[in-house]
Amino acid sequence: MEKRSIDLGRCLVRDGKADCHRCEEICPQRAIASHAVDQEACDGCGLCTAVCPAAAIEAPEDYAEALKKTMALTPQVLMCGKASPGGVHCLGFLDRRLLWSLATKRPLSLDISRCESCRPAVFAWLQQEVTACNDALARAGKKTIALVHVKPAPPQPKKPRKVERRSFFQALFHSTAEGLQEIAEAQIERSFRFDASAWLRK
């Protein structure tokens, strides 16, 4: 499960001069208190990332890379991991600025069809942000964001391969080495800090 943490070195309360509680107020799981994340309660929706003004939320998901992949799609579609294995864990990190940046370049579709049953708070947030973005797009004479339902692709059956004896042992050796490498990589915990303002400027 995707977990979050807060980098207090970037948080607006770090010097005691700001009184920001946006992440705490928006969290539907009440997983944030005193600028710390309860890892057991956090469900990784990403709403805290969407509202943090200082990009202080650290997550194991690279949102910048996810948006880059979305921009490369034709047509351009944003969806979560339930709709596509290549989708992000949850779309809660999106806000109207990010949606605008994608939709003004090329027509954008968004699949939030599973959000209401999965994470109602994320669904309500996305409806609000899409409506605000679509109002702005319409005023600018641009195509509004289409809400779609992407059907998950059926899993492809693996075809058995006939392997000769010598090839079998070579394949076994390589698969063992690759397996050990995958295990080692799985032990590495990566975290990303998504700065929406920096991404938009770029």
mmCIF file of C-alpha atoms in Angstrom:
data_model
loop_
_atom_site.group_PDB
_atom_site.id
_atom_site.type_symbol
_atom_site.label_atom_id
_atom_site.label_comp_id
_atom_site.label_asym_id
_atom_site.label_seq_id
_atom_site.Cartn_x
_atom_site.Cartn_y
_atom_site.Cartn_z
ATOM 1 C CA MET A 1 0.000 0.000 0.000
ATOM 2 C CA GLU A 2 1.168 3.492 -0.867
ATOM 3 C CA LYS A 3 2.239 5.416 2.249
ATOM 4 C CA ARG A 4 3.053 9.062 2.829
ATOM 5 C CA SER A 5 5.347 11.015 5.135
ATOM 6 C CA ILE A 6 5.925 14.722 5.692
ATOM 7 C CA ASP A 7 9.314 16.360 5.172
ATOM 8 C CA LEU A 8 9.367 18.829 8.058
ATOM 9 C CA GLY A 9 12.337 20.545 6.441
ATOM 10 C CA ARG A 10 9.962 21.802 3.735
ATOM 11 C CA CYS A 11 6.714 22.036 5.708
ATOM 12 C CA LEU A 12 5.478 25.606 6.295
ATOM 13 C CA VAL A 13 5.410 25.051 10.054
ATOM 14 C CA ARG A 14 9.146 24.363 10.197
ATOM 15 C CA ASP A 15 10.000 27.818 11.561
ATOM 16 C CA GLY A 16 6.859 28.229 13.647
ATOM 17 C CA LYS A 17 5.705 31.265 11.658
ATOM 18 C CA ALA A 18 3.004 29.520 9.606
ATOM 19 C CA ASP A 19 -0.023 27.656 10.849
ATOM 20 C CA CYS A 20 -0.840 25.295 7.964
ATOM 21 C CA HIS A 21 -3.014 22.225 8.488
ATOM 22 C CA ARG A 22 -4.248 21.592 4.952
ATOM 23 C CA CYS A 23 -2.981 18.014 4.802
ATOM 24 C CA GLU A 24 -4.553 17.210 8.174
ATOM 25 C CA GLU A 25 -7.886 18.809 7.256
ATOM 26 C CA ILE A 26 -8.296 17.013 3.931
ATOM 27 C CA CYS A 27 -7.199 13.518 5.015
ATOM 28 C CA PRO A 28 -10.323 11.289 4.962
ATOM 29 C CA GLN A 29 -8.606 8.651 7.117
ATOM 30 C CA ARG A 30 -7.588 11.155 9.837
ATOM 31 C CA ALA A 31 -4.095 9.761 9.361
ATOM 32 C CA ILE A 32 -2.286 13.075 9.817
ATOM 33 C CA ALA A 33 -1.870 14.799 13.168
ATOM 34 C CA SER A 34 0.789 17.255 14.388
ATOM 35 C CA HIS A 35 2.393 17.087 10.930
ATOM 36 C CA ALA A 36 3.112 13.355 11.169
ATOM 37 C CA VAL A 37 1.493 10.543 9.179
ATOM 38 C CA ASP A 38 0.072 7.460 10.872
ATOM 39 C CA GLN A 39 1.340 4.790 8.488
ATOM 40 C CA GLU A 40 -1.267 2.269 9.599
ATOM 41 C CA ALA A 41 -4.175 4.636 8.933
ATOM 42 C CA CYS A 42 -2.867 6.110 5.650
ATOM 43 C CA ASP A 43 -4.403 4.540 2.536
ATOM 44 C CA GLY A 44 -2.273 6.437 0.026
ATOM 45 C CA CYS A 45 -5.058 8.447 -1.622
ATOM 46 C CA GLY A 46 -2.729 11.393 -2.292
ATOM 47 C CA LEU A 47 -5.144 14.165 -1.297
ATOM 48 C CA CYS A 48 -2.513 15.589 1.053
ATOM 49 C CA THR A 49 -0.144 15.904 -1.904
ATOM 50 C CA ALA A 50 -2.802 17.809 -3.842
ATOM 51 C CA VAL A 51 -3.258 20.486 -1.169
ATOM 52 C CA CYS A 52 0.239 20.860 0.279
ATOM 53 C CA PRO A 53 1.554 24.339 -0.731
ATOM 54 C CA ALA A 54 5.171 23.473 0.071
ATOM 55 C CA ALA A 55 5.562 20.081 -1.668
ATOM 56 C CA ALA A 56 6.435 18.583 1.707
ATOM 57 C CA ILE A 57 4.607 15.274 1.208
ATOM 58 C CA GLU A 58 6.861 12.337 0.383
ATOM 59 C CA ALA A 59 5.334 9.325 -1.364
ATOM 60 C CA PRO A 60 6.581 6.080 -2.880
ATOM 61 C CA GLU A 61 4.963 7.054 -6.181
ATOM 62 C CA ASP A 62 6.568 9.223 -8.861
ATOM 63 C CA TYR A 63 3.693 11.484 -9.888
ATOM 64 C CA ALA A 64 5.855 13.518 -12.274
ATOM 65 C CA GLU A 65 6.689 10.358 -14.228
ATOM 66 C CA ALA A 66 3.017 9.317 -14.223
ATOM 67 C CA LEU A 67 1.998 12.665 -15.734
ATOM 68 C CA LYS A 68 4.786 12.387 -18.300
ATOM 69 C CA LYS A 69 3.461 8.976 -19.369
ATOM 70 C CA THR A 70 -0.064 10.372 -19.595
ATOM 71 C CA MET A 71 1.135 13.144 -21.915
ATOM 72 C CA ALA A 72 2.651 10.505 -24.194
ATOM 73 C CA LEU A 73 -0.654 8.634 -24.550
ATOM 74 C CA THR A 74 -2.894 9.025 -27.601
ATOM 75 C CA PRO A 75 -5.605 9.741 -26.660
ATOM 76 C CA GLN A 76 -4.531 11.363 -23.392
ATOM 77 C CA VAL A 77 -6.194 9.474 -20.508
ATOM 78 C CA LEU A 78 -5.614 9.669 -16.751
ATOM 79 C CA MET A 79 -6.600 6.580 -14.784
ATOM 80 C CA CYS A 80 -5.778 4.757 -11.573
ATOM 81 C CA GLY A 81 -4.210 1.343 -11.096
ATOM 82 C CA LYS A 82 -7.634 -0.310 -10.919
ATOM 83 C CA ALA A 83 -8.325 0.704 -14.509
ATOM 84 C CA SER A 84 -4.838 -0.025 -15.807
ATOM 85 C CA PRO A 85 -1.747 -1.684 -14.303
ATOM 86 C CA GLY A 86 0.209 1.295 -15.626
ATOM 87 C CA GLY A 87 -2.016 3.810 -13.847
ATOM 88 C CA VAL A 88 -1.136 5.604 -10.625
ATOM 89 C CA HIS A 89 -2.159 4.127 -7.268
ATOM 90 C CA CYS A 90 -4.856 6.797 -6.813
ATOM 91 C CA LEU A 91 -5.838 10.006 -8.640
ATOM 92 C CA GLY A 92 -6.265 12.015 -5.436
ATOM 93 C CA PHE A 93 -3.045 13.958 -6.079
ATOM 94 C CA LEU A 94 -4.624 15.809 -9.021
ATOM 95 C CA ASP A 95 -5.828 19.380 -8.788
ATOM 96 C CA ARG A 96 -7.313 21.874 -11.248
ATOM 97 C CA ARG A 97 -3.893 23.330 -12.144
ATOM 98 C CA LEU A 98 -2.502 19.946 -13.197
ATOM 99 C CA LEU A 99 -5.674 19.081 -15.101
ATOM 100 C CA TRP A 100 -5.548 22.453 -16.882
ATOM 101 C CA SER A 101 -1.894 21.969 -17.878
ATOM 102 C CA LEU A 102 -2.733 18.636 -19.516
ATOM 103 C CA ALA A 103 -6.087 19.590 -21.046
ATOM 104 C CA THR A 104 -4.928 22.820 -22.685
ATOM 105 C CA LYS A 105 -2.337 20.996 -24.770
ATOM 106 C CA ARG A 106 -4.452 18.072 -26.033
ATOM 107 C CA PRO A 107 -7.939 16.718 -25.273
ATOM 108 C CA LEU A 108 -7.898 14.941 -21.910
ATOM 109 C CA SER A 109 -10.067 12.111 -20.597
ATOM 110 C CA LEU A 110 -10.276 11.093 -16.954
ATOM 111 C CA ASP A 111 -11.529 7.809 -15.539
ATOM 112 C CA ILE A 112 -12.973 8.401 -12.073
ATOM 113 C CA SER A 113 -15.707 5.786 -12.499
ATOM 114 C CA ARG A 114 -14.296 3.599 -9.714
ATOM 115 C CA CYS A 115 -13.512 6.417 -7.274
ATOM 116 C CA GLU A 116 -16.952 6.805 -5.687
ATOM 117 C CA SER A 117 -17.042 3.209 -4.441
ATOM 118 C CA CYS A 118 -13.297 3.006 -3.727
ATOM 119 C CA ARG A 119 -12.560 6.381 -2.101
ATOM 120 C CA PRO A 120 -15.602 8.707 -1.804
ATOM 121 C CA ALA A 121 -13.501 11.631 -0.548
ATOM 122 C CA VAL A 122 -11.245 11.399 -3.615
ATOM 123 C CA PHE A 123 -14.314 11.204 -5.855
ATOM 124 C CA ALA A 124 -15.775 14.378 -4.314
ATOM 125 C CA TRP A 125 -12.409 16.172 -4.622
ATOM 126 C CA LEU A 126 -11.950 15.188 -8.269
ATOM 127 C CA GLN A 127 -15.504 16.195 -9.173
ATOM 128 C CA GLN A 128 -14.827 19.619 -7.665
ATOM 129 C CA GLU A 129 -11.479 20.042 -9.439
ATOM 130 C CA VAL A 130 -12.725 18.765 -12.816
ATOM 131 C CA THR A 131 -15.746 21.088 -12.666
ATOM 132 C CA ALA A 132 -13.542 24.092 -11.883
ATOM 133 C CA CYS A 133 -11.104 23.167 -14.653
ATOM 134 C CA ASN A 134 -13.867 22.545 -17.183
ATOM 135 C CA ASP A 135 -15.430 25.936 -16.406
ATOM 136 C CA ALA A 136 -12.076 27.596 -17.124
ATOM 137 C CA LEU A 137 -11.520 25.520 -20.280
ATOM 138 C CA ALA A 138 -14.980 26.406 -21.598
ATOM 139 C CA ARG A 139 -14.356 30.127 -20.980
ATOM 140 C CA ALA A 140 -11.057 29.817 -22.863
ATOM 141 C CA GLY A 141 -12.801 28.119 -25.794
ATOM 142 C CA LYS A 142 -10.958 24.839 -25.239
ATOM 143 C CA LYS A 143 -12.246 21.266 -25.170
ATOM 144 C CA THR A 144 -13.362 20.238 -21.693
ATOM 145 C CA ILE A 145 -12.190 17.118 -19.845
ATOM 146 C CA ALA A 146 -14.235 14.035 -20.739
ATOM 147 C CA LEU A 147 -15.164 11.588 -17.985
ATOM 148 C CA VAL A 148 -14.832 8.028 -19.283
ATOM 149 C CA HIS A 149 -14.882 4.435 -18.073
ATOM 150 C CA VAL A 150 -11.845 2.456 -19.214
ATOM 151 C CA LYS A 151 -12.410 -1.295 -19.259
ATOM 152 C CA PRO A 152 -9.454 -3.219 -17.815
ATOM 153 C CA ALA A 153 -7.593 -5.187 -20.463
ATOM 154 C CA PRO A 154 -8.005 -8.963 -20.050
ATOM 155 C CA PRO A 155 -4.835 -10.744 -18.885
ATOM 156 C CA GLN A 156 -2.896 -12.314 -21.724
ATOM 157 C CA PRO A 157 -2.341 -16.092 -21.343
ATOM 158 C CA LYS A 158 1.289 -17.142 -21.367
ATOM 159 C CA LYS A 159 2.268 -19.542 -24.103
ATOM 160 C CA PRO A 160 4.432 -22.483 -23.015
ATOM 161 C CA ARG A 161 7.799 -22.624 -24.740
ATOM 162 C CA LYS A 162 9.643 -25.756 -25.688
ATOM 163 C CA VAL A 163 13.141 -25.522 -24.215
ATOM 164 C CA GLU A 164 16.097 -27.776 -25.064
ATOM 165 C CA ARG A 165 18.117 -29.300 -22.211
ATOM 166 C CA ARG A 166 21.115 -26.956 -22.578
ATOM 167 C CA SER A 167 18.854 -23.913 -23.006
ATOM 168 C CA PHE A 168 16.891 -25.003 -19.938
ATOM 169 C CA PHE A 169 19.935 -24.795 -17.638
ATOM 170 C CA GLN A 170 21.029 -21.486 -19.182
ATOM 171 C CA ALA A 171 17.533 -20.069 -18.650
ATOM 172 C CA LEU A 172 17.459 -21.406 -15.084
ATOM 173 C CA PHE A 173 20.768 -19.698 -14.276
ATOM 174 C CA HIS A 174 19.641 -16.373 -15.747
ATOM 175 C CA SER A 175 16.212 -16.496 -14.090
ATOM 176 C CA THR A 176 17.844 -17.164 -10.700
ATOM 177 C CA ALA A 177 20.168 -14.184 -11.155
ATOM 178 C CA GLU A 178 17.302 -11.962 -12.305
ATOM 179 C CA GLY A 179 15.151 -13.163 -9.400
ATOM 180 C CA LEU A 180 17.839 -12.242 -6.877
ATOM 181 C CA GLN A 181 18.170 -8.815 -8.478
ATOM 182 C CA GLU A 182 14.387 -8.274 -8.290
ATOM 183 C CA ILE A 183 14.391 -9.264 -4.609
ATOM 184 C CA ALA A 184 17.245 -6.858 -3.899
ATOM 185 C CA GLU A 185 15.469 -4.018 -5.726
ATOM 186 C CA ALA A 186 12.242 -4.740 -3.849
ATOM 187 C CA GLN A 187 14.054 -4.095 -0.548
ATOM 188 C CA ILE A 188 14.955 -0.556 -1.624
ATOM 189 C CA GLU A 189 12.329 1.908 -0.403
ATOM 190 C CA ARG A 190 12.058 4.824 -2.793
ATOM 191 C CA SER A 191 10.225 8.021 -1.982
ATOM 192 C CA PHE A 192 9.361 10.954 -4.214
ATOM 193 C CA ARG A 193 8.392 14.515 -3.398
ATOM 194 C CA PHE A 194 6.041 15.930 -6.023
ATOM 195 C CA ASP A 195 6.198 19.683 -6.457
ATOM 196 C CA ALA A 196 3.241 20.571 -8.686
ATOM 197 C CA SER A 197 4.397 24.188 -9.116
ATOM 198 C CA ALA A 198 7.870 23.099 -10.263
ATOM 199 C CA TRP A 199 6.336 20.539 -12.629
ATOM 200 C CA LEU A 200 4.033 23.178 -14.121
ATOM 201 C CA ARG A 201 6.910 25.633 -14.603
ATOM 202 C CA LYS A 202 8.946 22.940 -16.319
#
